[in-house]
Amino acid sequence: MPTTVTVWNEYVHEREHDEVADIYPDGIHGTIAAALEERGFDTQTATLEEPEHGLTEDVLDETDVLTWWGHAAHDEVDDDVVERVKARVLDGMGLVVLHSAHYSKIFRALMGTSCGLKWREAAETERLWVTNPAHPIVDGIDDHIEVPEAEMYGEHFDIPEPDSLVFTSWFEGGEVFRSGCCYYRGEGRVFYFRPGHETYPVYHQEEIQRVLANACEWVTPNRDRPEVVRGNYDSIEDIDTSDERSVH
Ligand code: ZN
């Protein structure tokens, strides 16, 4: 059964700036969804302006993986929807957080830190160096990816220590950045992936699309996994209670 990916985008810049619309005529979500469809995923898209931002209980229930792109309108995302998404991640839904969504409510809620960073827009070269070559997210990727024109993000990036750091970026201006970060949260997996500024055609780049697909696969929950048991629990072994002290 193919994995169902819901590609979420605030979809603001593409409608307000011709420069962005020229790069992403179907929206950033349209480009990402098409790239994932080509690679075997079932995709649907959702945007900020839809009722409940397109993320109703029904949509989230059928979603294995949610990807999130936002920048200009983080504050317009309803807190109830954020809570609903967070609950689904803790329950196993995969989440791929993209570029400026480092400041999204959902990422900050799952990280518990400010998620602040340095930035600069100067169309500079970025090299994403693979820092965990054994990780499935870098399957098919050489030892680095070069993005010819990128917005710079620099350390310090205020995130919890990643469970695995898959990419570290270098920028022409000299900064470095943890640009591919894996986390486990509850029963869910989260991947933060840095590239994706709206005025550069980053999501059209083959290696970037490959990483997006690998990431969606890595965060996909196993539908057949056993239910997690919590609470008061009977012992499997017989316990010798002869020495039990009375509390009365
Ligand atoms: Zn940006």
PDB file of C-alpha atoms and ligand atoms in Angstrom:
ATOM      1  CA  MET A   1       0.000   0.000   0.000  1.00  0.00           C
ATOM      2  CA  PRO A   2       1.634   3.286  -1.046  1.00  0.00           C
ATOM      3  CA  THR A   3       2.486   5.868   1.582  1.00  0.00           C
ATOM      4  CA  THR A   4       0.101   8.834   1.695  1.00  0.00           C
ATOM      5  CA  VAL A   5       1.937  12.137   1.928  1.00  0.00           C
ATOM      6  CA  THR A   6       0.109  15.396   2.615  1.00  0.00           C
ATOM      7  CA  VAL A   7       2.191  18.302   1.305  1.00  0.00           C
ATOM      8  CA  TRP A   8       1.344  21.438   3.292  1.00  0.00           C
ATOM      9  CA  ASN A   9       2.306  24.932   2.173  1.00  0.00           C
ATOM     10  CA  GLU A  10       1.232  28.319   3.486  1.00  0.00           C
ATOM     11  CA  TYR A  11       1.102  29.360  -0.214  1.00  0.00           C
ATOM     12  CA  VAL A  12       1.583  33.096   0.277  1.00  0.00           C
ATOM     13  CA  HIS A  13       4.769  34.139  -1.591  1.00  0.00           C
ATOM     14  CA  GLU A  14       3.782  32.389  -4.830  1.00  0.00           C
ATOM     15  CA  ARG A  15       0.558  34.417  -4.995  1.00  0.00           C
ATOM     16  CA  GLU A  16       2.116  37.743  -4.037  1.00  0.00           C
ATOM     17  CA  HIS A  17       5.440  37.787  -5.914  1.00  0.00           C
ATOM     18  CA  ASP A  18       5.802  37.129  -9.651  1.00  0.00           C
ATOM     19  CA  GLU A  19       9.441  36.148  -9.119  1.00  0.00           C
ATOM     20  CA  VAL A  20       8.333  33.257  -6.899  1.00  0.00           C
ATOM     21  CA  ALA A  21       5.343  32.336  -9.085  1.00  0.00           C
ATOM     22  CA  ASP A  22       7.704  32.048 -12.081  1.00  0.00           C
ATOM     23  CA  ILE A  23       9.771  29.427 -10.210  1.00  0.00           C
ATOM     24  CA  TYR A  24       6.775  27.637  -8.662  1.00  0.00           C
ATOM     25  CA  PRO A  25       3.751  28.213 -10.941  1.00  0.00           C
ATOM     26  CA  ASP A  26       1.798  25.478  -9.114  1.00  0.00           C
ATOM     27  CA  GLY A  27       3.066  26.566  -5.720  1.00  0.00           C
ATOM     28  CA  ILE A  28       5.946  25.049  -3.774  1.00  0.00           C
ATOM     29  CA  HIS A  29       3.478  22.347  -2.675  1.00  0.00           C
ATOM     30  CA  GLY A  30       2.685  21.519  -6.314  1.00  0.00           C
ATOM     31  CA  THR A  31       6.361  21.000  -7.172  1.00  0.00           C
ATOM     32  CA  ILE A  32       7.055  18.900  -4.079  1.00  0.00           C
ATOM     33  CA  ALA A  33       3.902  16.794  -4.543  1.00  0.00           C
ATOM     34  CA  ALA A  34       4.773  16.097  -8.205  1.00  0.00           C
ATOM     35  CA  ALA A  35       8.333  15.078  -7.252  1.00  0.00           C
ATOM     36  CA  LEU A  36       7.004  12.660  -4.624  1.00  0.00           C
ATOM     37  CA  GLU A  37       4.310  11.247  -6.972  1.00  0.00           C
ATOM     38  CA  GLU A  38       7.040  10.492  -9.520  1.00  0.00           C
ATOM     39  CA  ARG A  39       8.817   8.520  -6.829  1.00  0.00           C
ATOM     40  CA  GLY A  40       5.843   6.344  -5.926  1.00  0.00           C
ATOM     41  CA  PHE A  41       4.049   8.188  -3.136  1.00  0.00           C
ATOM     42  CA  ASP A  42       0.332   8.978  -3.043  1.00  0.00           C
ATOM     43  CA  THR A  43       0.167  12.710  -2.450  1.00  0.00           C
ATOM     44  CA  GLN A  44      -2.387  15.345  -1.627  1.00  0.00           C
ATOM     45  CA  THR A  45      -1.834  19.024  -0.868  1.00  0.00           C
ATOM     46  CA  ALA A  46      -3.193  21.377   1.770  1.00  0.00           C
ATOM     47  CA  THR A  47      -2.755  25.127   2.241  1.00  0.00           C
ATOM     48  CA  LEU A  48      -3.255  27.780   4.897  1.00  0.00           C
ATOM     49  CA  GLU A  49      -6.355  29.367   3.376  1.00  0.00           C
ATOM     50  CA  GLU A  50      -8.379  26.137   3.317  1.00  0.00           C
ATOM     51  CA  PRO A  51     -10.789  25.490   6.198  1.00  0.00           C
ATOM     52  CA  GLU A  52      -8.739  24.159   9.119  1.00  0.00           C
ATOM     53  CA  HIS A  53      -5.749  24.797   6.794  1.00  0.00           C
ATOM     54  CA  GLY A  54      -6.742  21.616   4.945  1.00  0.00           C
ATOM     55  CA  LEU A  55      -5.668  19.547   7.945  1.00  0.00           C
ATOM     56  CA  THR A  56      -8.944  18.163   9.258  1.00  0.00           C
ATOM     57  CA  GLU A  57      -9.097  15.100  11.500  1.00  0.00           C
ATOM     58  CA  ASP A  58     -10.047  13.013   8.458  1.00  0.00           C
ATOM     59  CA  VAL A  59      -7.134  14.270   6.363  1.00  0.00           C
ATOM     60  CA  LEU A  60      -4.619  13.707   9.150  1.00  0.00           C
ATOM     61  CA  ASP A  61      -6.033  10.257   9.918  1.00  0.00           C
ATOM     62  CA  GLU A  62      -5.287   9.104   6.379  1.00  0.00           C
ATOM     63  CA  THR A  63      -1.876  10.864   6.276  1.00  0.00           C
ATOM     64  CA  ASP A  64       1.265   8.786   6.855  1.00  0.00           C
ATOM     65  CA  VAL A  65       3.631  11.697   6.289  1.00  0.00           C
ATOM     66  CA  LEU A  66       3.080  15.450   6.458  1.00  0.00           C
ATOM     67  CA  THR A  67       5.552  17.861   4.853  1.00  0.00           C
ATOM     68  CA  TRP A  68       5.477  21.493   6.013  1.00  0.00           C
ATOM     69  CA  TRP A  69       6.639  24.662   4.245  1.00  0.00           C
ATOM     70  CA  GLY A  70       5.891  28.051   5.801  1.00  0.00           C
ATOM     71  CA  HIS A  71       7.540  31.446   6.130  1.00  0.00           C
ATOM     72  CA  ALA A  72       5.401  34.597   6.103  1.00  0.00           C
ATOM     73  CA  ALA A  73       2.345  33.385   7.974  1.00  0.00           C
ATOM     74  CA  HIS A  74       3.435  31.133  10.841  1.00  0.00           C
ATOM     75  CA  ASP A  75       1.289  33.166  13.257  1.00  0.00           C
ATOM     76  CA  GLU A  76      -1.835  32.610  11.143  1.00  0.00           C
ATOM     77  CA  VAL A  77      -1.732  28.863  11.732  1.00  0.00           C
ATOM     78  CA  ASP A  78      -4.459  27.996  14.212  1.00  0.00           C
ATOM     79  CA  ASP A  79      -3.228  26.647  17.539  1.00  0.00           C
ATOM     80  CA  ASP A  80      -5.884  23.901  17.523  1.00  0.00           C
ATOM     81  CA  VAL A  81      -4.566  22.630  14.193  1.00  0.00           C
ATOM     82  CA  VAL A  82      -1.005  22.697  15.546  1.00  0.00           C
ATOM     83  CA  GLU A  83      -2.099  20.635  18.555  1.00  0.00           C
ATOM     84  CA  ARG A  84      -3.870  18.161  16.254  1.00  0.00           C
ATOM     85  CA  VAL A  85      -0.773  17.753  14.070  1.00  0.00           C
ATOM     86  CA  LYS A  86       1.460  17.389  17.130  1.00  0.00           C
ATOM     87  CA  ALA A  87      -0.814  14.688  18.572  1.00  0.00           C
ATOM     88  CA  ARG A  88      -0.674  12.783  15.276  1.00  0.00           C
ATOM     89  CA  VAL A  89       3.139  12.983  15.201  1.00  0.00           C
ATOM     90  CA  LEU A  90       3.335  11.645  18.762  1.00  0.00           C
ATOM     91  CA  ASP A  91       0.977   8.894  17.599  1.00  0.00           C
ATOM     92  CA  GLY A  92       3.285   7.963  14.699  1.00  0.00           C
ATOM     93  CA  MET A  93       2.647  10.263  11.715  1.00  0.00           C
ATOM     94  CA  GLY A  94       5.905  11.286  10.035  1.00  0.00           C
ATOM     95  CA  LEU A  95       6.753  14.993   9.692  1.00  0.00           C
ATOM     96  CA  VAL A  96       9.202  16.606   7.264  1.00  0.00           C
ATOM     97  CA  VAL A  97       9.873  20.242   8.155  1.00  0.00           C
ATOM     98  CA  LEU A  98      11.259  22.387   5.358  1.00  0.00           C
ATOM     99  CA  HIS A  99      13.501  25.465   5.286  1.00  0.00           C
ATOM    100  CA  SER A 100      11.863  28.509   6.947  1.00  0.00           C
ATOM    101  CA  ALA A 101       9.409  26.216   8.728  1.00  0.00           C
ATOM    102  CA  HIS A 102      12.150  26.063  11.372  1.00  0.00           C
ATOM    103  CA  TYR A 103      10.057  28.878  12.883  1.00  0.00           C
ATOM    104  CA  SER A 104       6.696  27.153  12.383  1.00  0.00           C
ATOM    105  CA  LYS A 105       4.532  26.610  15.452  1.00  0.00           C
ATOM    106  CA  ILE A 106       4.547  22.849  14.915  1.00  0.00           C
ATOM    107  CA  PHE A 107       8.356  22.543  14.755  1.00  0.00           C
ATOM    108  CA  ARG A 108       8.889  24.776  17.790  1.00  0.00           C
ATOM    109  CA  ALA A 109       6.225  22.830  19.710  1.00  0.00           C
ATOM    110  CA  LEU A 110       7.964  19.525  18.947  1.00  0.00           C
ATOM    111  CA  MET A 111      11.474  20.834  19.664  1.00  0.00           C
ATOM    112  CA  GLY A 112      10.732  22.886  22.775  1.00  0.00           C
ATOM    113  CA  THR A 113      13.419  25.476  21.885  1.00  0.00           C
ATOM    114  CA  SER A 114      13.320  28.815  20.026  1.00  0.00           C
ATOM    115  CA  CYS A 115      14.616  27.279  16.739  1.00  0.00           C
ATOM    116  CA  GLY A 116      16.264  30.645  15.945  1.00  0.00           C
ATOM    117  CA  LEU A 117      19.248  30.953  13.593  1.00  0.00           C
ATOM    118  CA  LYS A 118      21.317  33.447  11.535  1.00  0.00           C
ATOM    119  CA  TRP A 119      20.293  34.207   7.932  1.00  0.00           C
ATOM    120  CA  ARG A 120      21.335  36.235   4.874  1.00  0.00           C
ATOM    121  CA  GLU A 121      19.970  36.483   1.344  1.00  0.00           C
ATOM    122  CA  ALA A 122      22.917  36.781  -1.031  1.00  0.00           C
ATOM    123  CA  ALA A 123      22.432  34.041  -3.666  1.00  0.00           C
ATOM    124  CA  GLU A 124      25.495  32.220  -2.363  1.00  0.00           C
ATOM    125  CA  THR A 125      26.645  28.640  -2.926  1.00  0.00           C
ATOM    126  CA  GLU A 126      25.641  26.043  -0.327  1.00  0.00           C
ATOM    127  CA  ARG A 127      27.276  22.637   0.041  1.00  0.00           C
ATOM    128  CA  LEU A 128      25.364  20.131   2.125  1.00  0.00           C
ATOM    129  CA  TRP A 129      27.943  17.610   3.368  1.00  0.00           C
ATOM    130  CA  VAL A 130      26.700  14.135   4.254  1.00  0.00           C
ATOM    131  CA  THR A 131      27.526  13.564   7.918  1.00  0.00           C
ATOM    132  CA  ASN A 132      25.843  10.161   8.280  1.00  0.00           C
ATOM    133  CA  PRO A 133      26.512   8.124   5.100  1.00  0.00           C
ATOM    134  CA  ALA A 134      24.752   5.050   6.547  1.00  0.00           C
ATOM    135  CA  HIS A 135      21.445   6.875   6.955  1.00  0.00           C
ATOM    136  CA  PRO A 136      18.624   5.925   4.517  1.00  0.00           C
ATOM    137  CA  ILE A 137      17.874   9.622   3.942  1.00  0.00           C
ATOM    138  CA  VAL A 138      21.116   9.919   1.927  1.00  0.00           C
ATOM    139  CA  ASP A 139      20.561   6.815  -0.235  1.00  0.00           C
ATOM    140  CA  GLY A 140      21.710   7.661  -3.757  1.00  0.00           C
ATOM    141  CA  ILE A 141      23.434  10.882  -2.700  1.00  0.00           C
ATOM    142  CA  ASP A 142      27.195  11.477  -3.171  1.00  0.00           C
ATOM    143  CA  ASP A 143      29.269  12.858  -0.325  1.00  0.00           C
ATOM    144  CA  HIS A 144      27.668  16.283  -0.800  1.00  0.00           C
ATOM    145  CA  ILE A 145      24.957  18.217  -2.610  1.00  0.00           C
ATOM    146  CA  GLU A 146      25.771  21.590  -4.118  1.00  0.00           C
ATOM    147  CA  VAL A 147      23.018  24.215  -4.313  1.00  0.00           C
ATOM    148  CA  PRO A 148      24.278  26.994  -6.631  1.00  0.00           C
ATOM    149  CA  GLU A 149      22.185  29.800  -5.137  1.00  0.00           C
ATOM    150  CA  ALA A 150      20.891  29.620  -1.602  1.00  0.00           C
ATOM    151  CA  GLU A 151      19.826  31.741   1.298  1.00  0.00           C
ATOM    152  CA  MET A 152      22.339  31.330   4.140  1.00  0.00           C
ATOM    153  CA  TYR A 153      21.296  29.857   7.484  1.00  0.00           C
ATOM    154  CA  GLY A 154      24.012  29.886  10.139  1.00  0.00           C
ATOM    155  CA  GLU A 155      24.729  28.526  13.588  1.00  0.00           C
ATOM    156  CA  HIS A 156      23.843  28.732  16.249  1.00  0.00           C
ATOM    157  CA  PHE A 157      20.596  26.948  15.338  1.00  0.00           C
ATOM    158  CA  ASP A 158      18.676  26.676  18.609  1.00  0.00           C
ATOM    159  CA  ILE A 159      17.447  23.077  18.365  1.00  0.00           C
ATOM    160  CA  PRO A 160      17.802  20.068  20.651  1.00  0.00           C
ATOM    161  CA  GLU A 161      20.738  17.810  19.741  1.00  0.00           C
ATOM    162  CA  PRO A 162      19.474  15.786  16.730  1.00  0.00           C
ATOM    163  CA  ASP A 163      19.135  12.008  17.173  1.00  0.00           C
ATOM    164  CA  SER A 164      21.006  11.817  13.895  1.00  0.00           C
ATOM    165  CA  LEU A 165      22.667  14.632  11.952  1.00  0.00           C
ATOM    166  CA  VAL A 166      22.509  13.679   8.285  1.00  0.00           C
ATOM    167  CA  PHE A 167      23.758  16.886   6.601  1.00  0.00           C
ATOM    168  CA  THR A 168      25.903  19.821   7.649  1.00  0.00           C
ATOM    169  CA  SER A 169      25.949  22.799   5.286  1.00  0.00           C
ATOM    170  CA  TRP A 170      28.791  25.117   4.331  1.00  0.00           C
ATOM    171  CA  PHE A 171      28.038  28.494   2.787  1.00  0.00           C
ATOM    172  CA  GLU A 172      30.149  30.655   0.503  1.00  0.00           C
ATOM    173  CA  GLY A 173      30.167  33.385   3.141  1.00  0.00           C
ATOM    174  CA  GLY A 174      31.820  31.018   5.631  1.00  0.00           C
ATOM    175  CA  GLU A 175      29.033  29.892   7.950  1.00  0.00           C
ATOM    176  CA  VAL A 176      28.047  26.303   8.730  1.00  0.00           C
ATOM    177  CA  PHE A 177      24.631  24.899   9.651  1.00  0.00           C
ATOM    178  CA  ARG A 178      23.070  21.610  10.754  1.00  0.00           C
ATOM    179  CA  SER A 179      20.850  21.233   7.705  1.00  0.00           C
ATOM    180  CA  GLY A 180      19.478  17.678   7.957  1.00  0.00           C
ATOM    181  CA  CYS A 181      18.299  16.736  11.446  1.00  0.00           C
ATOM    182  CA  CYS A 182      16.470  13.560  12.526  1.00  0.00           C
ATOM    183  CA  TYR A 183      14.345  13.313  15.646  1.00  0.00           C
ATOM    184  CA  TYR A 184      12.097  10.795  17.350  1.00  0.00           C
ATOM    185  CA  ARG A 185       9.097  12.291  19.139  1.00  0.00           C
ATOM    186  CA  GLY A 186       6.738   9.823  20.833  1.00  0.00           C
ATOM    187  CA  GLU A 187       6.020   7.148  18.230  1.00  0.00           C
ATOM    188  CA  GLY A 188       6.724   9.559  15.372  1.00  0.00           C
ATOM    189  CA  ARG A 189       9.782  10.596  13.395  1.00  0.00           C
ATOM    190  CA  VAL A 190      10.642  14.150  12.386  1.00  0.00           C
ATOM    191  CA  PHE A 191      13.158  15.321   9.766  1.00  0.00           C
ATOM    192  CA  TYR A 192      14.208  18.940   9.367  1.00  0.00           C
ATOM    193  CA  PHE A 193      15.684  19.743   5.939  1.00  0.00           C
ATOM    194  CA  ARG A 194      17.116  23.211   5.352  1.00  0.00           C
ATOM    195  CA  PRO A 195      17.143  23.958   1.580  1.00  0.00           C
ATOM    196  CA  GLY A 196      14.151  25.637  -0.007  1.00  0.00           C
ATOM    197  CA  HIS A 197      14.177  29.441  -0.122  1.00  0.00           C
ATOM    198  CA  GLU A 198      11.266  30.558  -2.317  1.00  0.00           C
ATOM    199  CA  THR A 199      13.263  32.788  -4.714  1.00  0.00           C
ATOM    200  CA  TYR A 200      15.632  29.976  -5.794  1.00  0.00           C
ATOM    201  CA  PRO A 201      14.548  26.852  -7.735  1.00  0.00           C
ATOM    202  CA  VAL A 202      15.850  24.493  -5.043  1.00  0.00           C
ATOM    203  CA  TYR A 203      12.917  22.057  -5.065  1.00  0.00           C
ATOM    204  CA  HIS A 204      13.412  21.480  -8.810  1.00  0.00           C
ATOM    205  CA  GLN A 205      16.901  20.088  -8.142  1.00  0.00           C
ATOM    206  CA  GLU A 206      17.158  16.320  -8.617  1.00  0.00           C
ATOM    207  CA  GLU A 207      19.238  15.523  -5.503  1.00  0.00           C
ATOM    208  CA  ILE A 208      17.004  17.669  -3.317  1.00  0.00           C
ATOM    209  CA  GLN A 209      13.925  15.815  -4.598  1.00  0.00           C
ATOM    210  CA  ARG A 210      15.705  12.547  -3.920  1.00  0.00           C
ATOM    211  CA  VAL A 211      16.365  13.561  -0.306  1.00  0.00           C
ATOM    212  CA  LEU A 212      12.731  14.638   0.100  1.00  0.00           C
ATOM    213  CA  ALA A 213      11.555  11.205  -1.081  1.00  0.00           C
ATOM    214  CA  ASN A 214      14.072   9.389   1.112  1.00  0.00           C
ATOM    215  CA  ALA A 215      12.985  11.505   4.072  1.00  0.00           C
ATOM    216  CA  CYS A 216       9.305  10.742   3.475  1.00  0.00           C
ATOM    217  CA  GLU A 217      10.178   7.055   3.407  1.00  0.00           C
ATOM    218  CA  TRP A 218      12.274   7.266   6.591  1.00  0.00           C
ATOM    219  CA  VAL A 219       9.538   9.021   8.601  1.00  0.00           C
ATOM    220  CA  THR A 220       6.771   6.697   7.361  1.00  0.00           C
ATOM    221  CA  PRO A 221       5.243   4.791  10.291  1.00  0.00           C
ATOM    222  CA  ASN A 222       4.942   1.014  10.151  1.00  0.00           C
ATOM    223  CA  ARG A 223       1.180   0.463   9.993  1.00  0.00           C
ATOM    224  CA  ASP A 224       1.541  -3.061  11.397  1.00  0.00           C
ATOM    225  CA  ARG A 225       3.499  -2.058  14.473  1.00  0.00           C
ATOM    226  CA  PRO A 226       2.112  -3.407  17.746  1.00  0.00           C
ATOM    227  CA  GLU A 227       0.143  -1.048  19.914  1.00  0.00           C
ATOM    228  CA  VAL A 228       2.285   0.539  22.621  1.00  0.00           C
ATOM    229  CA  VAL A 229       1.195  -0.527  26.115  1.00  0.00           C
ATOM    230  CA  ARG A 230       1.407   1.929  29.010  1.00  0.00           C
ATOM    231  CA  GLY A 231      -0.007   2.177  32.519  1.00  0.00           C
ATOM    232  CA  ASN A 232      -0.325  -0.418  35.299  1.00  0.00           C
ATOM    233  CA  TYR A 233       1.200  -3.642  34.035  1.00  0.00           C
ATOM    234  CA  ASP A 234       1.048  -7.270  35.214  1.00  0.00           C
ATOM    235  CA  SER A 235       4.414  -8.997  35.485  1.00  0.00           C
ATOM    236  CA  ILE A 236       5.298 -11.714  32.970  1.00  0.00           C
ATOM    237  CA  GLU A 237       7.301 -13.698  35.531  1.00  0.00           C
ATOM    238  CA  ASP A 238       5.958 -14.939  38.871  1.00  0.00           C
ATOM    239  CA  ILE A 239       7.271 -12.587  41.501  1.00  0.00           C
ATOM    240  CA  ASP A 240       8.105 -13.904  44.983  1.00  0.00           C
ATOM    241  CA  THR A 241       5.946 -11.691  47.190  1.00  0.00           C
ATOM    242  CA  SER A 242       6.660 -13.577  50.452  1.00  0.00           C
ATOM    243  CA  ASP A 243       8.946 -10.786  51.610  1.00  0.00           C
ATOM    244  CA  GLU A 244       6.441  -8.062  50.764  1.00  0.00           C
ATOM    245  CA  ARG A 245       6.169  -5.519  53.533  1.00  0.00           C
ATOM    246  CA  SER A 246       2.723  -4.561  54.673  1.00  0.00           C
ATOM    247  CA  VAL A 247       2.015  -0.890  54.183  1.00  0.00           C
ATOM    248  CA  HIS A 248      -0.736  -0.962  56.828  1.00  0.00           C
TER     249      HIS A 248
HETATM  250 ZN    ZN B   1      14.048  31.512   3.060  1.00  0.00          ZN
END
